[in-house]
Amino acid sequence: MPRRHASLPRLLTLLTLLVLTVCAVLTGPFGSATAHGTARPLPPVLSRVPTHDRVVFLTIDDGWYRDPAAAALLRDRRIPVSLFPLPDAVEQDPGYFRQLVPGHRPAVGNHTVGHPDLTTLDLTGQRKEICAARDRLAAAFGRAPALLRPPFGRYDDTTRAAARDCGVRALVTWTHDFTTWGDTPPPVPRLRRGDVVLLHFTPTLTADLGRALTAAREAGLVPAPLGAYVR
Ligand SMILES: [Zn+2]
């Protein structure tokens, strides 16, 4: 009998220790470290860039139509633009695109290889599109792109995870599309500081660019390189 009385407090102590240990594992720093320590945060998605500077960001996508007049306008007036070209288009005429990003500024972003709606692909498929484009653009421009423009502006959290795996710092969509898609140009919006303007390498690029530059000037804004503001 004395042995039974002596073992009861010891059993209660052991049970208490066990409960405390389980609680510590579930809620304590060890559990938190496991949850947060293995994954970097997902890159943000920006349709405009918060800034106090009086700037707008001109971005040009794809690259199938390469108008020398548009290139001359950008080059001669030293207008900073950010390109999101497709690797197949770049490899057809690398010199055309290189003249637009002198000095290897970080002005070339990722726009995937095949221009799919990324939300229709699983993680492996999205990663393949983004990482392969990264490698081919790095070969063409000497620098891996840090920004991703998802085709059609379509993305999901899987896109952000795939982008993170391919070294992307941020996804950038747009505030206003200045591209003339039909017979007439779209209405010109009032630009605000930090807006991202979308343009495309199409036959109307020179005219679309002209309207964007006029809208920027009327709003008291100047074009700035996206890569300098998204870090
Ligand atoms: Zn595109």
mmCIF file of N, CA, C and O in Angstrom, residues 44-47 61-62 84 86 109-112 115-119 126 129-130 147-156 159-160 163 168 170-174 198 200:
data_model
loop_
_atom_site.group_PDB
_atom_site.id
_atom_site.type_symbol
_atom_site.label_atom_id
_atom_site.label_comp_id
_atom_site.label_asym_id
_atom_site.label_seq_id
_atom_site.Cartn_x
_atom_site.Cartn_y
_atom_site.Cartn_z
ATOM 1 N N PRO A 44 5.154 39.837 -54.155
ATOM 2 C CA PRO A 44 3.929 40.637 -54.255
ATOM 3 C C PRO A 44 3.475 40.788 -55.708
ATOM 4 O O PRO A 44 4.248 40.540 -56.637
ATOM 5 N N VAL A 45 2.227 41.200 -55.878
ATOM 6 C CA VAL A 45 1.680 41.493 -57.206
ATOM 7 C C VAL A 45 1.357 42.985 -57.248
ATOM 8 O O VAL A 45 0.618 43.486 -56.413
ATOM 9 N N LEU A 46 1.931 43.691 -58.231
ATOM 10 C CA LEU A 46 1.757 45.143 -58.309
ATOM 11 C C LEU A 46 1.069 45.530 -59.611
ATOM 12 O O LEU A 46 1.511 45.127 -60.692
ATOM 13 N N SER A 47 0.006 46.320 -59.526
ATOM 14 C CA SER A 47 -0.583 46.896 -60.738
ATOM 15 C C SER A 47 -0.174 48.365 -60.853
ATOM 16 O O SER A 47 -0.376 48.993 -61.886
ATOM 17 N N ASP A 61 5.352 44.693 -74.054
ATOM 18 C CA ASP A 61 5.281 43.227 -73.994
ATOM 19 C C ASP A 61 5.430 42.549 -75.356
ATOM 20 O O ASP A 61 5.207 43.156 -76.401
ATOM 21 N N ASP A 62 5.749 41.273 -75.288
ATOM 22 C CA ASP A 62 5.753 40.294 -76.395
ATOM 23 C C ASP A 62 6.960 40.463 -77.334
ATOM 24 O O ASP A 62 8.017 39.976 -77.022
ATOM 25 N N PHE A 84 8.998 43.232 -71.452
ATOM 26 C CA PHE A 84 8.621 41.872 -71.057
ATOM 27 C C PHE A 84 8.499 41.054 -72.340
ATOM 28 O O PHE A 84 7.392 40.727 -72.782
ATOM 29 N N LEU A 86 9.081 37.913 -75.184
ATOM 30 C CA LEU A 86 9.072 36.450 -75.223
ATOM 31 C C LEU A 86 10.409 35.969 -75.789
ATOM 32 O O LEU A 86 10.925 36.551 -76.748
ATOM 33 N N GLY A 109 12.031 42.003 -68.174
ATOM 34 C CA GLY A 109 11.297 41.131 -67.274
ATOM 35 C C GLY A 109 10.849 39.857 -67.976
ATOM 36 O O GLY A 109 10.954 39.724 -69.195
ATOM 37 N N ASN A 110 10.338 38.942 -67.186
ATOM 38 C CA ASN A 110 9.928 37.619 -67.641
ATOM 39 C C ASN A 110 8.462 37.650 -68.068
ATOM 40 O O ASN A 110 7.617 38.211 -67.369
ATOM 41 N N HIS A 111 8.166 37.057 -69.226
ATOM 42 C CA HIS A 111 6.774 37.014 -69.709
ATOM 43 C C HIS A 111 6.419 35.584 -70.123
ATOM 44 O O HIS A 111 5.535 35.387 -70.945
ATOM 45 N N THR A 112 7.156 34.622 -69.575
ATOM 46 C CA THR A 112 7.043 33.176 -69.865
ATOM 47 C C THR A 112 7.577 32.840 -71.266
ATOM 48 O O THR A 112 7.952 33.732 -72.017
ATOM 49 N N HIS A 115 3.562 31.991 -73.397
ATOM 50 C CA HIS A 115 2.461 32.943 -73.219
ATOM 51 C C HIS A 115 1.139 32.265 -72.859
ATOM 52 O O HIS A 115 0.068 32.608 -73.398
ATOM 53 N N PRO A 116 1.157 31.298 -71.918
ATOM 54 C CA PRO A 116 -0.110 30.651 -71.551
ATOM 55 C C PRO A 116 -0.842 31.452 -70.463
ATOM 56 O O PRO A 116 -0.258 32.339 -69.834
ATOM 57 N N ASP A 117 -2.102 31.118 -70.266
ATOM 58 C CA ASP A 117 -2.804 31.540 -69.049
ATOM 59 C C ASP A 117 -2.255 30.626 -67.953
ATOM 60 O O ASP A 117 -2.583 29.440 -67.891
ATOM 61 N N LEU A 118 -1.385 31.177 -67.115
ATOM 62 C CA LEU A 118 -0.667 30.332 -66.143
ATOM 63 C C LEU A 118 -1.607 29.628 -65.177
ATOM 64 O O LEU A 118 -1.275 28.562 -64.655
ATOM 65 N N THR A 119 -2.787 30.199 -64.949
ATOM 66 C CA THR A 119 -3.693 29.581 -63.974
ATOM 67 C C THR A 119 -4.244 28.239 -64.467
ATOM 68 O O THR A 119 -4.869 27.520 -63.712
ATOM 69 N N GLN A 126 3.849 25.679 -64.426
ATOM 70 C CA GLN A 126 4.097 27.127 -64.300
ATOM 71 C C GLN A 126 5.583 27.390 -64.096
ATOM 72 O O GLN A 126 6.162 28.314 -64.677
ATOM 73 N N GLU A 129 7.496 27.113 -67.396
ATOM 74 C CA GLU A 129 7.315 28.298 -68.245
ATOM 75 C C GLU A 129 8.185 29.469 -67.760
ATOM 76 O O GLU A 129 8.827 30.153 -68.552
ATOM 77 N N ILE A 130 8.188 29.690 -66.466
ATOM 78 C CA ILE A 130 8.857 30.883 -65.920
ATOM 79 C C ILE A 130 10.374 30.677 -65.845
ATOM 80 O O ILE A 130 11.153 31.549 -66.246
ATOM 81 N N LEU A 147 11.546 40.465 -62.459
ATOM 82 C CA LEU A 147 10.106 40.748 -62.443
ATOM 83 C C LEU A 147 9.401 39.815 -63.419
ATOM 84 O O LEU A 147 9.970 39.425 -64.434
ATOM 85 N N LEU A 148 8.157 39.487 -63.103
ATOM 86 C CA LEU A 148 7.345 38.634 -63.980
ATOM 87 C C LEU A 148 6.059 39.360 -64.340
ATOM 88 O O LEU A 148 5.371 39.880 -63.451
ATOM 89 N N ARG A 149 5.772 39.410 -65.629
ATOM 90 C CA ARG A 149 4.427 39.840 -66.032
ATOM 91 C C ARG A 149 3.687 38.606 -66.503
ATOM 92 O O ARG A 149 3.989 38.050 -67.571
ATOM 93 N N PRO A 150 2.718 38.138 -65.741
ATOM 94 C CA PRO A 150 1.972 36.947 -66.175
ATOM 95 C C PRO A 150 1.149 37.285 -67.418
ATOM 96 O O PRO A 150 0.484 38.331 -67.458
ATOM 97 N N PRO A 151 1.209 36.447 -68.461
ATOM 98 C CA PRO A 151 0.431 36.706 -69.667
ATOM 99 C C PRO A 151 -1.052 36.921 -69.347
ATOM 100 O O PRO A 151 -1.610 36.234 -68.478
ATOM 101 N N PHE A 152 -1.660 37.863 -70.034
ATOM 102 C CA PHE A 152 -3.073 38.250 -69.846
ATOM 103 C C PHE A 152 -3.336 38.823 -68.438
ATOM 104 O O PHE A 152 -4.482 39.018 -68.058
ATOM 105 N N GLY A 153 -2.281 39.039 -67.665
ATOM 106 C CA GLY A 153 -2.477 39.500 -66.292
ATOM 107 C C GLY A 153 -3.105 38.435 -65.401
ATOM 108 O O GLY A 153 -3.629 38.743 -64.333
ATOM 109 N N ARG A 154 -3.035 37.171 -65.832
ATOM 110 C CA ARG A 154 -3.698 36.082 -65.090
ATOM 111 C C ARG A 154 -2.689 35.354 -64.196
ATOM 112 O O ARG A 154 -1.641 34.911 -64.664
ATOM 113 N N TYR A 155 -3.009 35.229 -62.939
ATOM 114 C CA TYR A 155 -2.105 34.554 -62.002
ATOM 115 C C TYR A 155 -2.919 34.017 -60.835
ATOM 116 O O TYR A 155 -4.070 34.417 -60.626
ATOM 117 N N ASP A 156 -2.305 33.093 -60.089
ATOM 118 C CA ASP A 156 -2.883 32.632 -58.832
ATOM 119 C C ASP A 156 -1.736 32.425 -57.841
ATOM 120 O O ASP A 156 -0.584 32.772 -58.152
ATOM 121 N N THR A 159 1.119 30.563 -59.197
ATOM 122 C CA THR A 159 2.002 31.391 -60.033
ATOM 123 C C THR A 159 3.043 32.086 -59.153
ATOM 124 O O THR A 159 4.229 32.147 -59.499
ATOM 125 N N ARG A 160 2.584 32.604 -58.040
ATOM 126 C CA ARG A 160 3.508 33.327 -57.152
ATOM 127 C C ARG A 160 4.553 32.371 -56.572
ATOM 128 O O ARG A 160 5.724 32.724 -56.441
ATOM 129 N N ALA A 163 6.937 31.523 -59.406
ATOM 130 C CA ALA A 163 7.780 32.695 -59.663
ATOM 131 C C ALA A 163 8.878 32.802 -58.610
ATOM 132 O O ALA A 163 10.050 33.048 -58.927
ATOM 133 N N VAL A 168 11.975 35.220 -59.004
ATOM 134 C CA VAL A 168 11.223 36.462 -59.292
ATOM 135 C C VAL A 168 10.975 37.229 -57.998
ATOM 136 O O VAL A 168 10.594 36.659 -56.987
ATOM 137 N N ALA A 170 8.945 40.195 -57.907
ATOM 138 C CA ALA A 170 7.572 40.716 -57.882
ATOM 139 C C ALA A 170 6.882 40.408 -59.204
ATOM 140 O O ALA A 170 7.534 40.339 -60.248
ATOM 141 N N LEU A 171 5.557 40.222 -59.131
ATOM 142 C CA LEU A 171 4.746 40.137 -60.337
ATOM 143 C C LEU A 171 4.225 41.543 -60.620
ATOM 144 O O LEU A 171 3.773 42.234 -59.691
ATOM 145 N N VAL A 172 4.306 41.963 -61.878
ATOM 146 C CA VAL A 172 3.840 43.301 -62.238
ATOM 147 C C VAL A 172 2.777 43.170 -63.322
ATOM 148 O O VAL A 172 3.056 42.643 -64.412
ATOM 149 N N THR A 173 1.566 43.613 -63.033
ATOM 150 C CA THR A 173 0.532 43.672 -64.066
ATOM 151 C C THR A 173 0.536 45.107 -64.618
ATOM 152 O O THR A 173 1.594 45.599 -64.971
ATOM 153 N N TRP A 174 -0.591 45.804 -64.656
ATOM 154 C CA TRP A 174 -0.569 47.166 -65.185
ATOM 155 C C TRP A 174 -1.759 47.946 -64.653
ATOM 156 O O TRP A 174 -2.742 47.374 -64.166
ATOM 157 N N LEU A 198 0.826 49.812 -69.930
ATOM 158 C CA LEU A 198 1.067 48.632 -70.756
ATOM 159 C C LEU A 198 1.038 49.003 -72.239
ATOM 160 O O LEU A 198 0.090 49.653 -72.714
ATOM 161 N N HIS A 200 2.505 47.286 -76.291
ATOM 162 C CA HIS A 200 2.947 46.050 -76.947
ATOM 163 C C HIS A 200 3.759 46.388 -78.194
ATOM 164 O O HIS A 200 3.561 47.439 -78.798
#
